[in-house]
Coordinates of C-alpha atoms in Angstrom, one line a residue:
Chain X
M1 CA -12.5 20.2 -23.3
V2 CA -15.5 18.5 -21.8
M3 CA -14.9 17.2 -18.3
Q4 CA -15.5 13.5 -18.1
P5 CA -17.7 12.8 -15.0
I6 CA -16.0 10.5 -12.5
I7 CA -19.2 8.6 -11.8
E8 CA -21.9 8.1 -14.4
F9 CA -25.2 6.2 -13.9
K10 CA -27.2 5.5 -17.1
D11 CA -30.7 4.3 -16.5
V12 CA -29.8 2.1 -13.5
S13 CA -32.4 0.0 -11.8
F14 CA -31.9 -2.4 -8.9
S15 CA -34.2 -4.8 -7.1
Y16 CA -33.3 -6.9 -4.1
P17 CA -34.4 -10.5 -4.5
N18 CA -37.9 -11.1 -3.1
A19 CA -38.6 -7.4 -2.8
E20 CA -41.9 -6.1 -4.2
Q21 CA -40.6 -2.6 -5.0
P22 CA -37.3 -2.0 -6.9
A23 CA -34.8 -0.3 -4.6
L24 CA -33.7 2.1 -7.4
K25 CA -35.7 3.0 -10.5
N26 CA -34.1 4.2 -13.7
L27 CA -31.5 6.3 -12.1
S28 CA -29.4 8.5 -14.3
L29 CA -26.9 11.0 -13.0
Q30 CA -23.3 12.2 -13.3
I31 CA -20.9 13.2 -10.6
Q32 CA -18.1 15.6 -11.5
K33 CA -14.5 15.0 -10.6
G34 CA -13.4 16.7 -7.4
D35 CA -16.8 17.5 -6.1
W36 CA -18.1 16.9 -2.6
V37 CA -21.5 15.4 -3.2
A38 CA -24.1 14.6 -0.5
V39 CA -26.8 12.0 -1.0
I40 CA -29.8 12.5 1.2
G41 CA -33.1 10.8 1.5
H42 CA -35.3 9.2 4.2
N43 CA -34.7 5.6 5.4
G44 CA -35.2 3.1 2.7
S45 CA -34.9 5.6 -0.1
G46 CA -32.1 3.6 -1.7
K47 CA -29.1 5.7 -0.6
S48 CA -27.0 2.7 0.5
T49 CA -28.0 0.6 -2.5
F50 CA -26.8 3.5 -4.6
A51 CA -23.4 3.5 -2.9
K52 CA -22.9 -0.2 -3.1
L53 CA -23.7 -0.2 -6.8
I54 CA -20.7 2.1 -7.5
N55 CA -18.1 -0.5 -6.4
Y56 CA -19.9 -3.6 -7.5
L57 CA -20.9 -4.8 -4.1
L58 CA -24.3 -5.0 -5.7
I59 CA -25.0 -5.6 -9.4
P60 CA -27.6 -3.5 -11.2
T61 CA -30.6 -5.3 -12.6
S62 CA -30.5 -3.0 -15.7
G63 CA -28.6 0.0 -16.9
S64 CA -24.8 0.7 -16.7
I65 CA -22.4 2.5 -14.4
T66 CA -19.0 3.8 -15.2
V67 CA -16.3 5.1 -12.8
D68 CA -13.6 7.3 -14.3
G69 CA -14.5 5.8 -17.7
I70 CA -14.2 2.2 -16.6
P71 CA -17.4 0.2 -16.8
V72 CA -18.5 -1.3 -13.4
D73 CA -18.8 -5.0 -14.3
Q74 CA -17.4 -8.4 -13.3
E75 CA -14.4 -8.0 -15.5
H76 CA -13.2 -4.7 -14.1
V77 CA -14.3 -5.2 -10.5
Y78 CA -10.9 -5.0 -8.9
D79 CA -9.9 -1.9 -11.0
I80 CA -13.1 -0.3 -9.8
R81 CA -12.3 -1.2 -6.2
D82 CA -8.9 0.4 -6.5
L83 CA -10.6 3.6 -7.6
V84 CA -13.4 3.7 -5.0
G85 CA -12.8 3.6 -1.3
M86 CA -15.7 3.1 1.1
V87 CA -16.3 3.9 4.7
F88 CA -19.3 2.2 6.2
Q89 CA -21.7 3.0 9.0
N90 CA -20.7 0.6 11.8
P91 CA -17.2 1.2 13.0
D92 CA -17.0 -2.3 14.6
N93 CA -18.1 -4.3 11.6
Q94 CA -15.6 -3.0 9.1
F95 CA -12.5 -3.4 11.3
V96 CA -10.8 -6.4 9.8
G97 CA -7.3 -6.2 11.4
A98 CA -6.3 -7.2 14.9
T99 CA -4.7 -3.8 15.5
V100 CA -4.9 -0.4 13.9
A101 CA -1.8 -0.9 11.8
D102 CA -3.0 -4.3 10.6
D103 CA -6.3 -2.9 9.6
V104 CA -4.7 -0.1 7.5
A105 CA -2.5 -2.7 5.9
F106 CA -5.4 -5.0 5.0
G107 CA -6.2 -3.3 1.7
L108 CA -2.5 -3.1 0.8
E109 CA -2.0 -6.9 1.5
N110 CA -4.9 -7.6 -0.9
R111 CA -3.2 -5.6 -3.6
Q112 CA 0.1 -7.5 -3.0
V113 CA 2.0 -4.4 -2.0
P114 CA 5.5 -5.5 -0.9
R115 CA 6.1 -5.3 2.9
E116 CA 8.8 -2.6 2.7
K117 CA 6.4 -0.3 1.0
M118 CA 3.6 -1.1 3.5
L119 CA 5.9 -0.1 6.3
E120 CA 6.1 3.4 4.7
I121 CA 2.5 3.7 3.6
V122 CA 0.8 2.6 6.9
P123 CA 2.4 5.2 9.3
D124 CA 1.9 7.8 6.6
A125 CA -1.8 7.1 6.3
L126 CA -2.2 7.0 10.1
E127 CA -0.4 10.3 10.3
R128 CA -2.9 11.9 8.0
V129 CA -5.8 11.0 10.3
Q130 CA -3.8 11.8 13.4
M131 CA -3.9 8.2 14.7
N132 CA -0.2 7.1 14.6
A133 CA 0.0 7.1 18.4
Y134 CA -2.6 4.3 18.3
A135 CA -0.9 2.1 15.7
A136 CA -0.6 -1.0 18.0
R137 CA -4.0 -0.7 19.7
E138 CA -6.7 -3.2 19.1
P139 CA -10.2 -2.1 18.0
A140 CA -11.8 -3.0 21.4
R141 CA -9.8 -0.2 23.0
L142 CA -10.8 2.6 20.5
S143 CA -13.8 4.9 20.5
G144 CA -16.2 4.9 17.6
G145 CA -14.8 8.1 16.2
Q146 CA -11.3 6.7 16.3
K147 CA -12.3 3.5 14.6
Q148 CA -13.8 5.6 11.8
R149 CA -10.6 7.5 11.5
V150 CA -8.8 4.2 11.0
A151 CA -11.3 3.2 8.4
I152 CA -10.5 6.4 6.5
A153 CA -6.8 5.8 6.9
S154 CA -7.3 2.3 5.5
V155 CA -9.1 3.7 2.5
L156 CA -6.5 6.5 2.0
A157 CA -3.6 4.0 2.0
V158 CA -4.7 2.6 -1.3
E159 CA -5.2 6.2 -2.8
P160 CA -8.7 6.0 -4.3
K161 CA -10.1 8.7 -6.5
V162 CA -13.5 8.4 -5.0
L163 CA -14.2 8.3 -1.2
I164 CA -17.7 7.1 -0.3
L165 CA -18.9 7.7 3.2
D166 CA -21.9 5.5 3.6
E167 CA -23.5 7.1 6.7
A168 CA -20.1 6.9 8.2
T169 CA -20.9 9.4 10.9
S170 CA -24.3 8.1 11.9
M171 CA -23.1 6.0 14.8
L172 CA -20.8 8.7 16.3
D173 CA -21.4 11.2 19.0
P174 CA -21.8 14.9 17.9
K175 CA -18.1 15.6 18.7
G176 CA -16.8 12.5 16.8
R177 CA -19.1 13.5 13.9
R178 CA -17.8 17.1 13.7
E179 CA -14.2 15.9 14.0
M180 CA -14.6 13.3 11.3
I181 CA -16.3 15.7 8.8
A182 CA -13.6 18.3 9.6
L183 CA -11.0 15.6 8.9
V184 CA -12.5 14.7 5.5
H185 CA -12.8 18.4 4.6
E186 CA -9.1 18.7 5.4
L187 CA -8.1 15.7 3.3
K188 CA -10.3 17.0 0.5
Q189 CA -8.6 20.4 0.6
E190 CA -5.2 18.7 0.5
L191 CA -6.0 16.4 -2.4
G192 CA -8.2 19.0 -4.3
A193 CA -9.6 17.7 -7.5
E194 CA -7.8 14.3 -7.0
L195 CA -10.5 13.2 -4.6
T196 CA -14.2 13.1 -5.1
V197 CA -16.2 12.6 -1.9
L198 CA -19.6 11.0 -2.0
S199 CA -21.3 11.4 1.4
I200 CA -24.4 9.5 2.1
T201 CA -25.9 11.1 5.2
H202 CA -28.8 11.9 7.4
D203 CA -27.0 14.9 8.9
I204 CA -28.5 17.8 7.1
D205 CA -25.9 20.3 8.3
E206 CA -23.2 18.1 6.8
A207 CA -25.1 18.0 3.5
A208 CA -25.5 21.7 3.5
S209 CA -21.7 22.1 3.3
A210 CA -21.5 20.0 0.1
D211 CA -20.9 21.2 -3.5
E212 CA -23.9 19.3 -4.8
V213 CA -26.8 17.5 -3.1
V214 CA -28.6 14.5 -4.6
I215 CA -32.1 13.7 -3.2
L216 CA -33.4 10.2 -3.4
N217 CA -36.9 9.3 -2.6
D218 CA -38.3 5.7 -2.7
G219 CA -35.6 4.8 -5.2
E220 CA -36.2 7.7 -7.5
L221 CA -34.0 10.7 -8.1
M222 CA -35.8 13.8 -6.9
G223 CA -33.1 16.3 -7.9
V224 CA -29.5 17.2 -8.1
D225 CA -28.7 20.8 -7.2
K226 CA -26.6 23.1 -5.2
P227 CA -27.4 23.0 -1.4
E228 CA -28.5 26.7 -1.6
V229 CA -31.3 25.7 -4.0
I230 CA -32.3 22.4 -2.3
F231 CA -32.4 23.7 1.2
S232 CA -34.2 27.0 0.5
D233 CA -37.4 24.9 -0.3
A234 CA -38.2 23.9 3.3
E235 CA -41.7 22.8 2.3
R236 CA -40.4 20.3 -0.2
L237 CA -37.8 18.9 2.2
R238 CA -40.6 18.3 4.8
R239 CA -42.7 16.6 2.2
L240 CA -39.8 14.2 1.4
G241 CA -39.5 13.4 5.0
L242 CA -36.1 15.2 5.4
A243 CA -34.9 17.6 8.1
V244 CA -34.5 21.3 7.4
P245 CA -31.1 22.9 8.2
F246 CA -31.0 24.9 11.5
A247 CA -30.7 28.3 9.7
E248 CA -33.7 27.7 7.6
Q249 CA -35.7 26.5 10.7
L250 CA -34.8 29.8 12.4
K251 CA -35.8 31.8 9.3
A252 CA -39.2 30.1 9.2
K253 CA -39.8 30.8 12.9
L254 CA -38.8 34.4 12.5
K255 CA -41.1 34.8 9.5
A256 CA -44.0 33.3 11.5
R257 CA -43.5 36.1 14.0
G258 CA -43.8 38.7 11.2
I259 CA -40.1 39.5 10.8
K260 CA -39.0 40.1 7.2
V261 CA -36.2 37.6 6.5
P262 CA -33.9 37.2 3.5
E263 CA -35.5 35.2 0.6
T264 CA -32.2 33.5 -0.4
Y265 CA -30.7 30.4 1.3
Q266 CA -28.5 31.3 4.3
T267 CA -25.9 29.2 6.1
T268 CA -25.7 29.5 9.9
E269 CA -23.0 32.1 9.6
G270 CA -25.0 33.9 7.0
M271 CA -28.0 34.1 9.4
A272 CA -25.7 35.3 12.2
E273 CA -24.4 38.1 9.9
W274 CA -27.9 39.1 8.9
I275 CA -29.1 39.2 12.5
W276 CA -26.2 41.5 13.4
Q277 CA -27.0 43.8 10.5
L278 CA -30.7 43.9 11.5
H279 CA -29.7 44.6 15.1
S280 CA -27.5 47.5 14.2
K281 CA -30.3 49.1 12.1
M282 CA -32.8 49.1 14.9
Chain J
M1 CA -17.3 -10.1 31.2
S2 CA -14.2 -8.0 31.4
N3 CA -12.4 -10.8 33.4
M4 CA -13.0 -13.2 30.5
I5 CA -9.5 -13.7 29.1
L6 CA -10.1 -16.3 26.5
G7 CA -8.9 -14.8 23.2
R8 CA -8.1 -11.5 24.9
Y9 CA -4.7 -10.1 24.2
L10 CA -3.0 -8.0 26.9
P11 CA -0.1 -6.0 25.5
G12 CA 3.2 -6.0 27.3
V13 CA 7.0 -5.8 26.9
S14 CA 8.0 -9.0 28.7
W15 CA 10.3 -11.7 27.3
V16 CA 7.3 -13.9 26.7
H17 CA 5.7 -11.2 24.7
R18 CA 8.7 -10.9 22.4
L19 CA 8.8 -14.6 21.7
D20 CA 7.8 -15.7 18.2
A21 CA 4.2 -16.7 18.1
R22 CA 5.1 -20.0 16.5
T23 CA 7.4 -20.8 19.4
K24 CA 4.6 -20.2 21.9
F25 CA 2.2 -22.2 19.8
I26 CA 4.4 -25.2 19.4
L27 CA 5.4 -25.1 23.1
S28 CA 1.7 -24.9 24.2
M29 CA 0.9 -27.9 22.0
L30 CA 3.9 -29.9 23.3
F31 CA 3.0 -29.0 26.9
I32 CA -0.3 -30.8 26.6
F33 CA 1.5 -34.0 25.7
V34 CA 4.4 -33.6 28.0
I35 CA 2.2 -33.0 31.1
F36 CA 1.0 -36.6 30.8
M37 CA 4.5 -37.8 31.6
A38 CA 4.1 -36.7 35.2
N39 CA 2.9 -39.7 37.3
N40 CA 3.7 -38.7 40.8
I41 CA 3.6 -35.8 43.2
Y42 CA 7.1 -34.6 42.3
G43 CA 6.3 -34.5 38.6
Y44 CA 3.2 -32.3 39.3
L45 CA 5.1 -30.1 41.6
F46 CA 7.9 -29.7 39.0
A47 CA 5.3 -28.9 36.3
T48 CA 3.5 -26.4 38.5
A49 CA 6.7 -24.7 39.3
F50 CA 7.5 -24.5 35.5
V51 CA 4.1 -23.0 34.7
A52 CA 4.3 -20.6 37.6
L53 CA 7.8 -19.5 36.4
S54 CA 6.4 -19.0 32.9
I55 CA 3.5 -16.9 34.2
I56 CA 5.9 -14.8 36.2
M57 CA 7.9 -14.2 33.1
T58 CA 4.9 -12.8 31.2
G59 CA 4.8 -10.0 33.8
L60 CA 1.0 -10.0 33.9
G61 CA 0.5 -11.4 37.4
F62 CA -1.3 -14.5 38.5
K63 CA -4.7 -12.8 39.1
V64 CA -5.3 -12.4 35.4
F65 CA -4.7 -16.1 34.9
F66 CA -7.0 -17.2 37.8
N67 CA -9.7 -15.0 36.5
G68 CA -9.4 -16.8 33.2
L69 CA -10.1 -20.1 34.9
K70 CA -13.4 -18.9 36.4
P71 CA -15.6 -19.5 33.3
L72 CA -14.1 -23.0 33.0
A73 CA -14.5 -23.9 36.6
M74 CA -17.8 -25.7 36.0
L75 CA -16.3 -28.0 33.4
M76 CA -13.3 -28.7 35.6
L77 CA -15.5 -29.5 38.6
I78 CA -17.7 -31.9 36.5
T79 CA -14.7 -33.9 35.3
T80 CA -13.2 -33.9 38.7
F81 CA -16.4 -35.2 40.3
L82 CA -16.9 -37.8 37.6
Q83 CA -13.4 -39.1 38.5
L84 CA -14.2 -38.9 42.2
F85 CA -17.5 -40.9 42.1
F86 CA -17.0 -43.4 39.4
M87 CA -13.5 -44.7 40.1
N88 CA -13.9 -48.2 41.5
T89 CA -10.4 -49.3 42.2
G90 CA -8.4 -48.8 45.4
T91 CA -9.5 -48.8 49.0
V92 CA -13.1 -47.9 49.5
L93 CA -13.6 -44.8 51.7
V94 CA -17.3 -44.1 51.4
H95 CA -20.0 -46.2 49.8
W96 CA -23.5 -44.8 49.1
W97 CA -26.0 -46.0 46.5
I98 CA -24.2 -46.1 43.1
F99 CA -21.5 -43.8 44.3
T100 CA -18.2 -45.1 45.7
I101 CA -15.4 -42.9 46.8
T102 CA -12.1 -44.7 46.8
T103 CA -8.5 -43.6 47.5
D104 CA -7.7 -44.0 43.8
G105 CA -10.7 -41.9 43.0
V106 CA -9.5 -39.0 45.2
I107 CA -6.0 -39.2 43.9
N108 CA -7.2 -39.3 40.3
S109 CA -9.6 -36.4 40.6
V110 CA -6.9 -34.3 42.2
I111 CA -4.6 -35.2 39.3
V112 CA -7.2 -34.4 36.7
F113 CA -7.9 -31.1 38.3
V114 CA -4.2 -30.1 38.5
R115 CA -3.6 -31.3 35.0
F116 CA -6.6 -29.4 33.6
M117 CA -5.5 -26.2 35.4
L118 CA -1.9 -26.4 34.3
I119 CA -2.9 -27.0 30.7
I120 CA -5.3 -24.1 30.7
M121 CA -2.9 -21.8 32.4
F122 CA 0.0 -22.6 30.1
T123 CA -2.0 -22.4 26.9
T124 CA -3.5 -19.1 28.1
I125 CA 0.0 -17.6 28.0
L126 CA -0.1 -17.9 24.2
T127 CA -3.4 -16.0 23.8
L128 CA -2.7 -13.4 26.4
T129 CA 0.8 -12.4 25.2
T130 CA 0.2 -12.7 21.5
P131 CA -1.9 -10.4 19.3
P132 CA -4.6 -12.5 17.6
L133 CA -3.3 -11.8 14.2
E134 CA 0.0 -13.2 15.2
V135 CA -1.6 -16.4 16.5
A136 CA -3.4 -16.7 13.1
D137 CA -0.1 -16.0 11.3
A138 CA 1.7 -18.7 13.4
M139 CA -1.1 -21.2 12.6
E140 CA -0.8 -20.3 8.9
S141 CA 3.0 -20.7 9.0
L142 CA 2.8 -24.0 10.8
M143 CA 0.0 -25.4 8.7
S144 CA 1.6 -24.3 5.4
P145 CA 2.8 -27.8 4.5
L146 CA -0.9 -28.8 4.4
R147 CA -1.4 -26.5 1.4
K148 CA 0.1 -29.2 -0.7
I149 CA -2.8 -31.5 0.0
G150 CA -5.3 -28.8 -0.9
V151 CA -6.1 -27.3 2.6
P152 CA -7.0 -23.6 2.2
V153 CA -4.5 -22.5 4.8
S154 CA -4.7 -18.7 4.3
E155 CA -8.4 -18.7 4.4
L156 CA -8.4 -20.8 7.6
A157 CA -5.9 -18.4 9.1
L158 CA -8.0 -15.4 8.2
M159 CA -11.1 -17.0 9.7
V160 CA -9.2 -17.6 13.0
S161 CA -7.9 -14.1 13.1
I162 CA -11.3 -12.6 12.5
A163 CA -12.8 -14.9 15.1
L164 CA -10.2 -13.9 17.7
R165 CA -10.7 -10.2 16.9
F166 CA -14.5 -10.4 17.4
V167 CA -14.3 -12.3 20.7
P168 CA -14.2 -9.1 22.8
T169 CA -16.7 -7.3 20.5
L170 CA -19.3 -10.2 20.8
M171 CA -18.7 -10.4 24.6
D172 CA -19.5 -6.8 25.0
E173 CA -22.6 -7.2 22.8
A174 CA -23.7 -10.3 24.8
Q175 CA -23.4 -8.2 27.9
S176 CA -25.5 -5.4 26.6
I177 CA -28.2 -7.7 25.2
M178 CA -28.3 -9.4 28.6
N179 CA -28.8 -6.1 30.3
A180 CA -31.4 -5.0 27.8
Q181 CA -33.3 -8.2 28.4
R182 CA -33.0 -7.9 32.2
A183 CA -34.4 -4.4 31.9
R184 CA -37.5 -6.0 30.2
G185 CA -37.8 -8.5 33.1
V186 CA -35.9 -11.6 31.8
A187 CA -34.3 -13.3 34.8
F188 CA -31.1 -15.1 34.0
N189 CA -29.6 -17.8 36.3
E190 CA -32.8 -18.3 38.2
G191 CA -35.2 -21.2 38.5
G192 CA -34.7 -24.8 37.5
L193 CA -32.6 -26.1 34.7
V194 CA -35.3 -25.9 32.0
Q195 CA -36.2 -22.4 33.2
R196 CA -32.6 -21.3 33.0
A197 CA -32.0 -22.7 29.6
K198 CA -35.2 -21.0 28.4
S199 CA -34.1 -17.7 29.8
Y200 CA -31.0 -17.7 27.5
V201 CA -33.1 -17.9 24.3
P202 CA -33.7 -14.1 24.4
L203 CA -30.0 -13.6 24.6
L204 CA -28.9 -16.2 22.1
I205 CA -31.2 -15.4 19.2
P206 CA -30.4 -11.6 19.0
L207 CA -26.7 -12.5 19.4
F208 CA -26.9 -15.0 16.6
V209 CA -28.9 -12.6 14.3
N210 CA -26.5 -9.8 15.0
A211 CA -23.5 -12.0 14.3
I212 CA -24.9 -12.8 10.9
K213 CA -25.5 -9.1 10.2
R214 CA -22.0 -8.4 11.3
A215 CA -20.7 -11.0 9.0
I216 CA -22.5 -9.6 6.0
E217 CA -21.2 -6.1 6.8
L218 CA -17.7 -7.3 7.4
G219 CA -17.8 -9.2 4.1
D220 CA -18.9 -6.1 2.3
A221 CA -16.2 -4.0 3.9
M222 CA -13.5 -6.6 3.1
E223 CA -14.7 -6.8 -0.5
A224 CA -14.8 -3.0 -0.8
R225 CA -11.2 -3.0 0.3
G226 CA -10.1 -5.4 -2.5
Y227 CA -10.1 -8.7 -0.8
R228 CA -10.4 -11.7 -3.2
D229 CA -10.4 -15.2 -1.9
G230 CA -7.9 -17.7 -3.1
E231 CA -5.4 -15.0 -4.2
H232 CA -2.0 -14.5 -2.9
R233 CA -1.7 -11.7 -0.4
T234 CA 1.4 -10.0 0.9
K235 CA 1.9 -9.8 4.7
F236 CA 2.3 -6.8 6.9
C237 CA 3.2 -8.8 10.0
V238 CA 6.1 -11.2 9.5
L239 CA 7.2 -13.7 12.1
K240 CA 10.9 -14.1 12.8
Y241 CA 12.7 -16.5 15.1
T242 CA 15.2 -14.8 17.4
K243 CA 17.7 -15.9 20.0
I244 CA 15.1 -15.8 22.8
D245 CA 13.1 -18.4 20.9
G246 CA 16.1 -20.7 21.0
V247 CA 16.3 -20.1 24.8
A248 CA 12.6 -20.9 25.2
F249 CA 12.9 -24.1 23.3
A250 CA 16.0 -25.1 25.3
A251 CA 14.3 -24.3 28.6
F252 CA 11.2 -26.4 27.6
F253 CA 13.4 -29.3 26.5
I254 CA 15.2 -29.2 29.9
F255 CA 11.7 -29.1 31.6
A256 CA 10.6 -32.1 29.6
I257 CA 13.6 -34.1 30.5
G258 CA 13.3 -33.1 34.1
L259 CA 9.6 -34.1 34.1
F260 CA 10.5 -37.5 32.6
A261 CA 13.2 -37.9 35.3
T262 CA 10.6 -37.4 38.1
R263 CA 9.0 -40.7 37.1
F264 CA 11.9 -42.5 38.6
I265 CA 11.9 -40.8 42.0

């Protein structure tokens, strides 16, 4: 049986009104169900446009998109939004509710879920992001990381099949960022193939832990590949204006000092292991 | 700006907190009308006592309420002075150029001041003890008869709830823009009137632009979460009248009668 991709772009282009350059040019790609996909690219490369096209916040100028076999168009817009949950960058500007519990309930209210059911779903969703102690708090009294947890809980409450993180960690401190990524990994583990995560990110170490990496450059698709392949070509990453993961930077610096380093891509743990081995041989 | 209490909700467990938002809303509105029944010193003393009692029952302390008056002090003083200088009846105390201070003027300005203060204090009880969304829900519930004549009640209520929820966020933002502009040498609250007004331009324009950006992002987030306008939505928060609401209404009714009675002392 051929697996049907959860998200499919066919020759999609998009231009913002009054823009000289199209934001996306003839983009075609498929994202497999249950994958964790990182989308990287420099500022203005069309990453966010790409994310907004998936749930019809933006309408493609040409081409077609399907999510789980359903075409993304005016007719199916609310079915698509049931399937795709989105967490945005700014924790303040996506908090609709007056309190944490109200915010989580917002999506359910829109879907006309009866109140008795909401009373079960809301604490459950908050429990999963470890925020139920804060249910009655207002947004002004939460940290950025906590607000993003609430945003995740709000998305989880409606049980989407695709979770899009549109630079969701970019306004958090390093601790909040680590915690949030760990949380999404945990949820992903729990839901397995039932959840596809599409993470749009500037954080290269976060991208390095994905199943697939998509590179966008000036609205064009530069490649879809495993992180091992993408990140081992440090030269190309630099050319595209992207950062190189820490382990690769270390490798390059060691190489420059004449130390023979492994040719294949290494994670930070992999590098640590290799250094241990090298040390014991000396 | 942390002492700004307009639209800021302070959680608590007092009796007043547990009242239905509609009760507080109706009573606040009624209070504005009822206060005009007071026409002598006894009436105002009685009303002040009632407001003080209500504030004590919120368990928040008077300090919070007085802090809330500070931003409005200017407005109150202007109206008071207008009364003081331009009231021409009664015995003349001082006469200078176009200004005349008369006994009636003094009495009236004191009355206006006290009335202003009591109304602000009493209506602040509503916003301080009620979560913004409940205020919006109460408005929606009370305005629902208007739906019949085509007023988009739910949309209005949502707008109010979002406006209230963004008050502290925008306040904090205004503060940081102000500090950022100060760091670049903008002097706020210095110089003459024109100079002062001009110095606020570097605060207001970024605040306005950011508010529009926020609105766009919030709109996207709401849409992404399945919001469609004009559609029926279920409610997570429901308002329910309880016994204490009856007690509150009864207490207010007694107060209103008492206040009316003071007219005859």
